[in-house]
mmCIF file of C-alpha atoms and ligand atoms in Angstrom:
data_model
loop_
_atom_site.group_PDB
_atom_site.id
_atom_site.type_symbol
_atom_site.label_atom_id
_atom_site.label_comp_id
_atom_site.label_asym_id
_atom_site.label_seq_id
_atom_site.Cartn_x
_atom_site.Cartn_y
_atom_site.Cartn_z
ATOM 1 C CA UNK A 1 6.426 -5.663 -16.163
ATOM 2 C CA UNK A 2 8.432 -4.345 -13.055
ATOM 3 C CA UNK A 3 7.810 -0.235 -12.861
ATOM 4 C CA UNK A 4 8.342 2.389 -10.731
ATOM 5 C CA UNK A 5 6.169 3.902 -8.288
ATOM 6 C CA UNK A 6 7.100 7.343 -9.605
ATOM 7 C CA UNK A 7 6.053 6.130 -13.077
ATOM 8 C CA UNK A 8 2.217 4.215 -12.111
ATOM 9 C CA UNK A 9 1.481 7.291 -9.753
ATOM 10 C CA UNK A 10 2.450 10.027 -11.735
ATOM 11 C CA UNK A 11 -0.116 8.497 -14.181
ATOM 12 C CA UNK A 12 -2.642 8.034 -11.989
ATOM 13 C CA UNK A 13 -2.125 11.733 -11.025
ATOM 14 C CA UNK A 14 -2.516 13.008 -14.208
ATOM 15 C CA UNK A 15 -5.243 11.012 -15.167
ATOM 16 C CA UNK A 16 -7.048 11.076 -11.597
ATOM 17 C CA UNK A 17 -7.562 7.813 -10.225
ATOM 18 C CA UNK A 18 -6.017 5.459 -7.344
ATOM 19 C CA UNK A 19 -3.688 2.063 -8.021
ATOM 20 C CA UNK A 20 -4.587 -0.523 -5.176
ATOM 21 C CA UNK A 21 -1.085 -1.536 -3.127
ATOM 22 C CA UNK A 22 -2.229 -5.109 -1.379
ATOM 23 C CA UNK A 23 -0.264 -6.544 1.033
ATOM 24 C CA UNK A 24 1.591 -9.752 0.274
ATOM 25 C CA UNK A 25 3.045 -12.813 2.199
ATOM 26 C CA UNK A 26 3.286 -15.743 0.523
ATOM 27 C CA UNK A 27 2.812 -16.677 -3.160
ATOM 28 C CA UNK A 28 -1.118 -17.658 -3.279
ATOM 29 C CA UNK A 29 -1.563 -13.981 -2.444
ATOM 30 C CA UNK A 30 0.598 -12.903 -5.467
ATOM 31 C CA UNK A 31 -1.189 -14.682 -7.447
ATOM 32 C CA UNK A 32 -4.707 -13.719 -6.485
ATOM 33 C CA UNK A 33 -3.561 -10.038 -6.690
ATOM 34 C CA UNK A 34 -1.702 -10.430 -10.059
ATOM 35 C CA UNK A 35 -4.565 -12.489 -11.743
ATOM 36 C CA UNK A 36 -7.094 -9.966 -10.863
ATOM 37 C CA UNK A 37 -4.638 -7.271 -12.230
ATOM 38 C CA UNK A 38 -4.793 -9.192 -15.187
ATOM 39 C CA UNK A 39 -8.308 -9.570 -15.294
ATOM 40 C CA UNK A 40 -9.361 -5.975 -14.866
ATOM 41 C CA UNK A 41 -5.982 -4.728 -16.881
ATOM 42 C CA UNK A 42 -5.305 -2.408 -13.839
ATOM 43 C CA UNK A 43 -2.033 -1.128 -12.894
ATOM 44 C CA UNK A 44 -1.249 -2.676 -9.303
ATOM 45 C CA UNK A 45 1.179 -2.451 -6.389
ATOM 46 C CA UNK A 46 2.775 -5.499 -4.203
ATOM 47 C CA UNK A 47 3.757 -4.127 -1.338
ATOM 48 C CA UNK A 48 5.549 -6.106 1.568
ATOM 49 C CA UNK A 49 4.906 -4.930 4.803
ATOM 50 C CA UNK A 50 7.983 -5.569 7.643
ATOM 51 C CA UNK A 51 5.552 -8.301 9.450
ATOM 52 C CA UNK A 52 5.327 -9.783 5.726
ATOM 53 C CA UNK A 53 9.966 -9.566 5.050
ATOM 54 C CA UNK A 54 9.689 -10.960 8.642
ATOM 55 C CA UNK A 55 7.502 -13.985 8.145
ATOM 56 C CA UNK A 56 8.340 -15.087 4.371
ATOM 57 C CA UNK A 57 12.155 -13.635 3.867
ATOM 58 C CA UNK A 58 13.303 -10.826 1.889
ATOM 59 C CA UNK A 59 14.656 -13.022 -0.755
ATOM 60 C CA UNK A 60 11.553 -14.957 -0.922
ATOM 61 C CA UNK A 61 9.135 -11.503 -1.354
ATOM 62 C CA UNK A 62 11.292 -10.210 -3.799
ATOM 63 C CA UNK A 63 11.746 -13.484 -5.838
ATOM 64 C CA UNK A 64 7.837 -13.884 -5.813
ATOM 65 C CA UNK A 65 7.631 -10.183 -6.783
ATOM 66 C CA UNK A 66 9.761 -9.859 -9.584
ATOM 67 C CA UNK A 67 8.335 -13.084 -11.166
ATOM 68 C CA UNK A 68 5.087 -12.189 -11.218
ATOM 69 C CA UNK A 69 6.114 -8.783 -12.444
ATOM 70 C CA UNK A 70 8.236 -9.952 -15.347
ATOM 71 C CA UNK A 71 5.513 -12.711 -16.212
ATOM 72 C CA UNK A 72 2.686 -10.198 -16.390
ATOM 73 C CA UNK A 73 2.339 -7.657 -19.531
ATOM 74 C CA UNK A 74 0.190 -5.245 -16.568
ATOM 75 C CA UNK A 75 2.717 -2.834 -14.451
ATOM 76 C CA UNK A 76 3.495 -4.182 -11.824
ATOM 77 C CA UNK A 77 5.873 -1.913 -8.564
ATOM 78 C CA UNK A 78 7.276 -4.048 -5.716
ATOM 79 C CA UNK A 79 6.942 -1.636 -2.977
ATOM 80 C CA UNK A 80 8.800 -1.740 0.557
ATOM 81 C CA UNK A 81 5.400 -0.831 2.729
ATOM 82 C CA UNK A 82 5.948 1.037 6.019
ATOM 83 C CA UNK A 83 9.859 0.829 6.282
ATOM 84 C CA UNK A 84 11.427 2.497 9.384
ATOM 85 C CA UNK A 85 14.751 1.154 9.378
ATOM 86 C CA UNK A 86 17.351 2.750 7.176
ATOM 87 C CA UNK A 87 19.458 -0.545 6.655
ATOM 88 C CA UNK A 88 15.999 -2.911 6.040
ATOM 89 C CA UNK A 89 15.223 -0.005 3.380
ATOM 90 C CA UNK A 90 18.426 -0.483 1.796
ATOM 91 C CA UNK A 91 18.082 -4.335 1.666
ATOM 92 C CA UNK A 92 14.941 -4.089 -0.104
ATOM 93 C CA UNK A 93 16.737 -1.473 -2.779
ATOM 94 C CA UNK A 94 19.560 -4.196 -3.099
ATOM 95 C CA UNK A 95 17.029 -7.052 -3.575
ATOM 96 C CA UNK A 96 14.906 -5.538 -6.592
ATOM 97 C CA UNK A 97 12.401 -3.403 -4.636
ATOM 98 C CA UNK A 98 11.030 -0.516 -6.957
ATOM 99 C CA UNK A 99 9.756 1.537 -4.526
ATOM 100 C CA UNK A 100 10.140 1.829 -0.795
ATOM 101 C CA UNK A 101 8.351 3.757 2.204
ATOM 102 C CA UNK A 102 10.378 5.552 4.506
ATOM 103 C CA UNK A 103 7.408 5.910 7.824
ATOM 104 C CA UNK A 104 9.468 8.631 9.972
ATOM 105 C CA UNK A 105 5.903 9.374 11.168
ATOM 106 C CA UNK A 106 7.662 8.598 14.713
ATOM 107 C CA UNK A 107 9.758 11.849 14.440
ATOM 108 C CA UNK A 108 9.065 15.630 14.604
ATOM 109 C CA UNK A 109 9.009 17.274 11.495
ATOM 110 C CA UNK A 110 13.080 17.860 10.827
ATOM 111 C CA UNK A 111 13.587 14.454 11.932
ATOM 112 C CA UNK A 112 11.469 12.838 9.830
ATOM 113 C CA UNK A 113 12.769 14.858 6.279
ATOM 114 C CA UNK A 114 15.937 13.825 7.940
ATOM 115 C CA UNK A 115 15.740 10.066 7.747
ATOM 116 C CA UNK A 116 13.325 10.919 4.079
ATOM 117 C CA UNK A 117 16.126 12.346 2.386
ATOM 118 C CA UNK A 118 18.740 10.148 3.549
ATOM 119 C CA UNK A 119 16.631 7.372 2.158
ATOM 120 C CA UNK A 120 16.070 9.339 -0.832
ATOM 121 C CA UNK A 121 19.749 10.150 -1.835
ATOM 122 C CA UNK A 122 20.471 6.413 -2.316
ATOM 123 C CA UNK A 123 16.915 4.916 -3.300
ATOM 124 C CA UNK A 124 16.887 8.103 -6.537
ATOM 125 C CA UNK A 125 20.497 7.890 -7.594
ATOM 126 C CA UNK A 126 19.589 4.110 -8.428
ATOM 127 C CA UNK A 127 15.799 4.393 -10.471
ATOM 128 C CA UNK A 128 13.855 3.638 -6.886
ATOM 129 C CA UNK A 129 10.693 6.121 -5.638
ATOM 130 C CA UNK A 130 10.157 6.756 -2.203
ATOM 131 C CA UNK A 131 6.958 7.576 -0.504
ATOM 132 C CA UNK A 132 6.968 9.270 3.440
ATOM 133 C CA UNK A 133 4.688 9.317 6.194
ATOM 134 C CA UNK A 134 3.565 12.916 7.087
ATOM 135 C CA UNK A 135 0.837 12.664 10.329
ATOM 136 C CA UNK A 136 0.138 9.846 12.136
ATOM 137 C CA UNK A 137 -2.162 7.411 10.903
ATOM 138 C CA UNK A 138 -3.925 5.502 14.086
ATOM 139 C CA UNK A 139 -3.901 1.716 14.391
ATOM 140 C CA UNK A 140 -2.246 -1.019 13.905
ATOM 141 C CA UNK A 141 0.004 -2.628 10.939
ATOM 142 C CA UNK A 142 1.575 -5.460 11.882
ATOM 143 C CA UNK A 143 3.660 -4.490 14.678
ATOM 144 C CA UNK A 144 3.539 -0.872 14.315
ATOM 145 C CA UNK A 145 0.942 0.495 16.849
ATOM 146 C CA UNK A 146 -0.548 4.366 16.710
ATOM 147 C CA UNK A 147 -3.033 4.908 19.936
ATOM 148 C CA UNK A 148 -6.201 6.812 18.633
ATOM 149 C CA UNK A 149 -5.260 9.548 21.085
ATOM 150 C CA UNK A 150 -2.149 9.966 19.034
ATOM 151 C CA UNK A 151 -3.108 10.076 16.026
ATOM 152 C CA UNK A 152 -2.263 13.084 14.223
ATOM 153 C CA UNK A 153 -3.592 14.929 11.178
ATOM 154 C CA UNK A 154 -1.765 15.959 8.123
ATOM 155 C CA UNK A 155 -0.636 19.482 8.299
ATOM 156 C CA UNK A 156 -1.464 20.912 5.344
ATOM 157 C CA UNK A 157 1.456 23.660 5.451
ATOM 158 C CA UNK A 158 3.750 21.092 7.016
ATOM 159 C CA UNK A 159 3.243 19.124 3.779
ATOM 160 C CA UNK A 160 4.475 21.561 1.704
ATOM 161 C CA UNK A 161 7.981 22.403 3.820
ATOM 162 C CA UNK A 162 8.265 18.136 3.788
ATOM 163 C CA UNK A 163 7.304 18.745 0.168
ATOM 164 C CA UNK A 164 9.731 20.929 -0.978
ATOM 165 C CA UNK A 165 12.832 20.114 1.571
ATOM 166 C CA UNK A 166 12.815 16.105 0.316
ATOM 167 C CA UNK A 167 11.616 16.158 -3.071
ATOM 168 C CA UNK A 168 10.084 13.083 -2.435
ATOM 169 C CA UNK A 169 7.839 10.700 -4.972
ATOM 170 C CA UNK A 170 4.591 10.194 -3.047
ATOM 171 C CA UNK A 171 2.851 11.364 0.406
ATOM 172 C CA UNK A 172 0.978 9.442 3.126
ATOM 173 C CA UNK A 173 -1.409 11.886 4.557
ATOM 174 C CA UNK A 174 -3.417 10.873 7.714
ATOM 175 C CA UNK A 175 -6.781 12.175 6.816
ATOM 176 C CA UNK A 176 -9.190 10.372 9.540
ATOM 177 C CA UNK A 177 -8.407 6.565 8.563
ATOM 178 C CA UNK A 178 -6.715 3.967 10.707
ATOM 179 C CA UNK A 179 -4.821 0.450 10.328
ATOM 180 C CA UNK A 180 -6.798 -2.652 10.744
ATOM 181 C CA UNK A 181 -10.699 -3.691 11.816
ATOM 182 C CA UNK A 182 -12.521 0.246 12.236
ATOM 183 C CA UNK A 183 -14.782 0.294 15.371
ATOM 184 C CA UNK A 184 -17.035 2.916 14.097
ATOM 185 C CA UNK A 185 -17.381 4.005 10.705
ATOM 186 C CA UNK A 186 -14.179 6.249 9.513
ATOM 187 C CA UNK A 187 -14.915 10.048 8.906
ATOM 188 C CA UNK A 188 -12.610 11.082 6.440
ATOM 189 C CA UNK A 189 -11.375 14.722 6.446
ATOM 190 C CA UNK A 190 -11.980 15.269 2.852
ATOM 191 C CA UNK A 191 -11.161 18.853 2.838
ATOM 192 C CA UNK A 192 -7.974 17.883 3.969
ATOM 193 C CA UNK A 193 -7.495 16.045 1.177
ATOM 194 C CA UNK A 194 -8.873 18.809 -1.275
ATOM 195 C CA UNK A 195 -6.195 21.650 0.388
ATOM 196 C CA UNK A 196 -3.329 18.940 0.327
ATOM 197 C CA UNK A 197 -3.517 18.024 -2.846
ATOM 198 C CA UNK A 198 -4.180 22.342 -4.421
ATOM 199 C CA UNK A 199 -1.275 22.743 -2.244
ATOM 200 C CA UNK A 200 0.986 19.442 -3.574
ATOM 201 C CA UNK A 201 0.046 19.056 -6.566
ATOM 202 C CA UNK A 202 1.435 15.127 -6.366
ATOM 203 C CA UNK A 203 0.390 12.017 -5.805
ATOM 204 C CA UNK A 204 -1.072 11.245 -2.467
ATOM 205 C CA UNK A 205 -1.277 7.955 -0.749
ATOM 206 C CA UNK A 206 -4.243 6.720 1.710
ATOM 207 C CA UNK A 207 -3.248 4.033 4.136
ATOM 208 C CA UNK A 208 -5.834 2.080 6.541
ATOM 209 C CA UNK A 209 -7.968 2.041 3.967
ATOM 210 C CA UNK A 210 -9.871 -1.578 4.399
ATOM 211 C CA UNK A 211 -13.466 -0.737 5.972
ATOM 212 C CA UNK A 212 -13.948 2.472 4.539
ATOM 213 C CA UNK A 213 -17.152 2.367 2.433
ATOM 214 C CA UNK A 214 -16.760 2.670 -1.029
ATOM 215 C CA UNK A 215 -18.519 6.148 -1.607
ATOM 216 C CA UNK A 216 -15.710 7.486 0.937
ATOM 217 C CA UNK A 217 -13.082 6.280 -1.110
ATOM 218 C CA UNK A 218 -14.542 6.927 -4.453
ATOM 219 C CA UNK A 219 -14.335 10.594 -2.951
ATOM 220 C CA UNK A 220 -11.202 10.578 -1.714
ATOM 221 C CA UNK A 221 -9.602 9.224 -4.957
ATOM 222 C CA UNK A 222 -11.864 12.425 -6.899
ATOM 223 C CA UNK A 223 -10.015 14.320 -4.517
ATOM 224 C CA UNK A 224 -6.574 13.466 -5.196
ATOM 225 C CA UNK A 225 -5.711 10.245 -3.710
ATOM 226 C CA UNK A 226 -3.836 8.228 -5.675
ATOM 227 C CA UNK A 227 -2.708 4.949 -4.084
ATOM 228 C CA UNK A 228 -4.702 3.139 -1.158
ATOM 229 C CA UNK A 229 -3.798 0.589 0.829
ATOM 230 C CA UNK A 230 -5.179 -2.645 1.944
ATOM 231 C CA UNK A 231 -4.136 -5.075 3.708
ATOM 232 C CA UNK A 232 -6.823 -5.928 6.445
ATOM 233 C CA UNK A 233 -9.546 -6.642 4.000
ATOM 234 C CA UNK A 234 -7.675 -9.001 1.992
ATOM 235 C CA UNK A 235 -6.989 -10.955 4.641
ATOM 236 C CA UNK A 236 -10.807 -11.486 5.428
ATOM 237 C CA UNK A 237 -11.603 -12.448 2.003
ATOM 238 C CA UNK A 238 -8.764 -15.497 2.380
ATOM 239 C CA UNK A 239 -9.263 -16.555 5.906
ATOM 240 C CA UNK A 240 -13.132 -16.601 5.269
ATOM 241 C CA UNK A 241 -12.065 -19.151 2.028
ATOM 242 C CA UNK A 242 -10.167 -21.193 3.878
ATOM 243 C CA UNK A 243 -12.876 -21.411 6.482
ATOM 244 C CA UNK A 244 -15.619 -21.803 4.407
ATOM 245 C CA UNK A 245 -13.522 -24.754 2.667
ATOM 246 C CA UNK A 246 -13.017 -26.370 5.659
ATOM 247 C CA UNK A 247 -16.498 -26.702 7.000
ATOM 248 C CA UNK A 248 -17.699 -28.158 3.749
ATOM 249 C CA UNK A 249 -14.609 -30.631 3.828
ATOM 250 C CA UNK A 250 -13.182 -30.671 7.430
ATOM 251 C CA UNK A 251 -11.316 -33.861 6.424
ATOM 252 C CA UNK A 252 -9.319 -32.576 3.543
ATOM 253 C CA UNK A 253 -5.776 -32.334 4.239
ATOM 254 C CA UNK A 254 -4.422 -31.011 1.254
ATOM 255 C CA UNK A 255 -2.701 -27.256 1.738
ATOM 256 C CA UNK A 256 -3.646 -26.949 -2.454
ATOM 257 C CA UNK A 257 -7.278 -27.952 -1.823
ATOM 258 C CA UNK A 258 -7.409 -25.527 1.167
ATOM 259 C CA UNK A 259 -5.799 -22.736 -0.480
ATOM 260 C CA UNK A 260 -7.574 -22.490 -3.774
ATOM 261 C CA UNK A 261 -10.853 -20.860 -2.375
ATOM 262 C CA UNK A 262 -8.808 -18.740 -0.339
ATOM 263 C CA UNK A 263 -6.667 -17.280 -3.216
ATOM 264 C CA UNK A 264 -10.099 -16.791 -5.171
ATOM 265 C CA UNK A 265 -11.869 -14.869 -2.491
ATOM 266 C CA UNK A 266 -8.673 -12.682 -2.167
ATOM 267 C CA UNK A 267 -9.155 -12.088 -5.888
ATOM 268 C CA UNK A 268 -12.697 -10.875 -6.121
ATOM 269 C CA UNK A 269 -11.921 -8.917 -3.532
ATOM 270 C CA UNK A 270 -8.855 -7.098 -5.033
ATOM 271 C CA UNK A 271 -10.926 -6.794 -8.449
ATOM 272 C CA UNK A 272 -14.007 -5.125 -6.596
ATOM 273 C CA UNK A 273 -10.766 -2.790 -4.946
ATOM 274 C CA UNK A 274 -9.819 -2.014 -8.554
ATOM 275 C CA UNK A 275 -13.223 -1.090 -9.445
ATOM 276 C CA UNK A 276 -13.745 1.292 -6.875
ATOM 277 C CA UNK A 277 -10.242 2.702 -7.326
ATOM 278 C CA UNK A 278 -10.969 3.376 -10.842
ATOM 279 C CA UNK A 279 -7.630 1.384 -12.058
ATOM 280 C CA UNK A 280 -9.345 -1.084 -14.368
ATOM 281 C CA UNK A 281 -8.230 -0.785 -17.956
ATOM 282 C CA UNK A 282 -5.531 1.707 -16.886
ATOM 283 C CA UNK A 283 -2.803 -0.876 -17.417
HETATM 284 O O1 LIG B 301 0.158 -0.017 4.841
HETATM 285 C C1 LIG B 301 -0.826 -0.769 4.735
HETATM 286 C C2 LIG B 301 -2.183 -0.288 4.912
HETATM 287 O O2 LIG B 301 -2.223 0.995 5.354
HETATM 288 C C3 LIG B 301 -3.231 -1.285 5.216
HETATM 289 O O3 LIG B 301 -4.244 -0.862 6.096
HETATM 290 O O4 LIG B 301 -4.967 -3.088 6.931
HETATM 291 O O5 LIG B 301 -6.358 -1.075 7.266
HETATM 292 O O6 LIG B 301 -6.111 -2.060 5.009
HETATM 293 P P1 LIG B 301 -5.482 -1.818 6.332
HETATM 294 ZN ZN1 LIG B 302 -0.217 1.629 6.274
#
């Protein structure tokens, strides 16, 4: 069933655990994310990156979202990941999109509740949550580039003032992780985390989150994180299917043949995601 965001993370604030938001292009990765949902009866989050609108089609991400949320009895929020563009925000509201991300990470502080709450005065008056960007989180996501050396942490009193002036669903914090394959091992700030969320009291998102061992994470969600992104892990699990497929068959031609490994690696790894998350049976 399609939900809000509001709705799953407001639980999983209450009740002090993280819902996984996966990344999703195409519909073998629906699947593998929905069918592990199932599986583990976990709450989960589709989210659609602008790299992932740009490659498969707004219509197409939201068709594939929506069905797999109305065919599933789990909750299911189709999530707008990253957005930075007012009118692509908009597009995703008018297509079925539950929730959306307004990233005005690129802006100083009053520019970036700016472009929050004018995303916020059309995404609540019609049922949608809204999550911002408050920091800069280093890396990159698709083509969305932060240079370590600008990388910024969350202000913890600056969270509050975005806090209160936007009134918004959900907050990215930048807490020490980054977007894509980690170099070294990330050092999470989690007494960040700990101040943010006394301070908040709301649900708080982790992005970058792929590569960051599972005790780290475990923390962070005891801490008050509350929905964690992945996208760059994921998309190991299916390329190293689709490889391992095709040395054992290097003849086979068959897209369904190739796929089906990949879409089952992507699974196990979103259930061992859920595990860690502490989602399972939350559905
Ligand atoms: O918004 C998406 C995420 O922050 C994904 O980050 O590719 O490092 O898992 P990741
Ligand atoms: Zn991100």
């Amino acid at each position: 069933m399609l939900v809000t965001g509001k709705e799953l993370l407001q639980d999983a604030h209450k009740n002090n655990y993280a819902v996984g938001a996966f990344n999703v292009n195409n519909m073998e990765i629906v699947q593998a994310i929905i069918e592990a949902a199932e599986e583990m009866n976990s709450p989960v989050i589709l989210q659609a990156s602008q790299g992932g609108l740009k490659y498969a089609g707004v219509e197409y991400i939201a068709a594939l979202g929506k069905l797999a949320a109305e065919k599933t009895k789990v909750p299911v929020v189709l999530h707008l990941d990253h957005g930075t563009d007012f009118d692509q925000v908009m597009l995703c509201i008018r297509h079925g999109f539950s929730s959306v991300m307004i990233d005005g990470s690129k802006f100083d502080l009053n520019g970036n509740i700016a472009i929050t709450n004018k995303v916020i005065e059309v995404a609540h008056a019609v049922g949608v949550s809204v999550e911002a960007e408050l920091g800069k989180i280093g890396g990159t996501e698709d083509h969305i580039t932060v240079d370590e050396k600008d990388a910024v942490f969350t202000d913890p009193n600056e969270a509050k003032r975005f806090v209160e002036e936007t009134n918004v669903d959900s907050l990215a914090i930048a807490v020490g992780t980054a977007h894509g394959v980690y170099k070294g091992e990330p050092k999470l700030d989690f007494d960040r985390i700990k101040i943010i969320k006394e301070m908040l009291n709301m649900p708080l998102v982790l992005h970058g989150s792929s590569g960051v061992p599972d005790e780290a994470i475990k923390k962070a969600v005891s801490l008050g994180i509350n929905k964690i992104n992945i996208d760059t892990d994921l998309r190991i699990a299916f390329a190293k299917g689709i490889k391992e497929f095709l040395k054992k068959n290097p003849d086979n031609i068959d897209p369904r043949k190739i796929l089906t490994p990949a879409k089952e690696a992507m699974k196990e790894a979103v259930k061992a995601k859920m595990t860690i998350f502490g989602s399972v049976g939350r559905a």
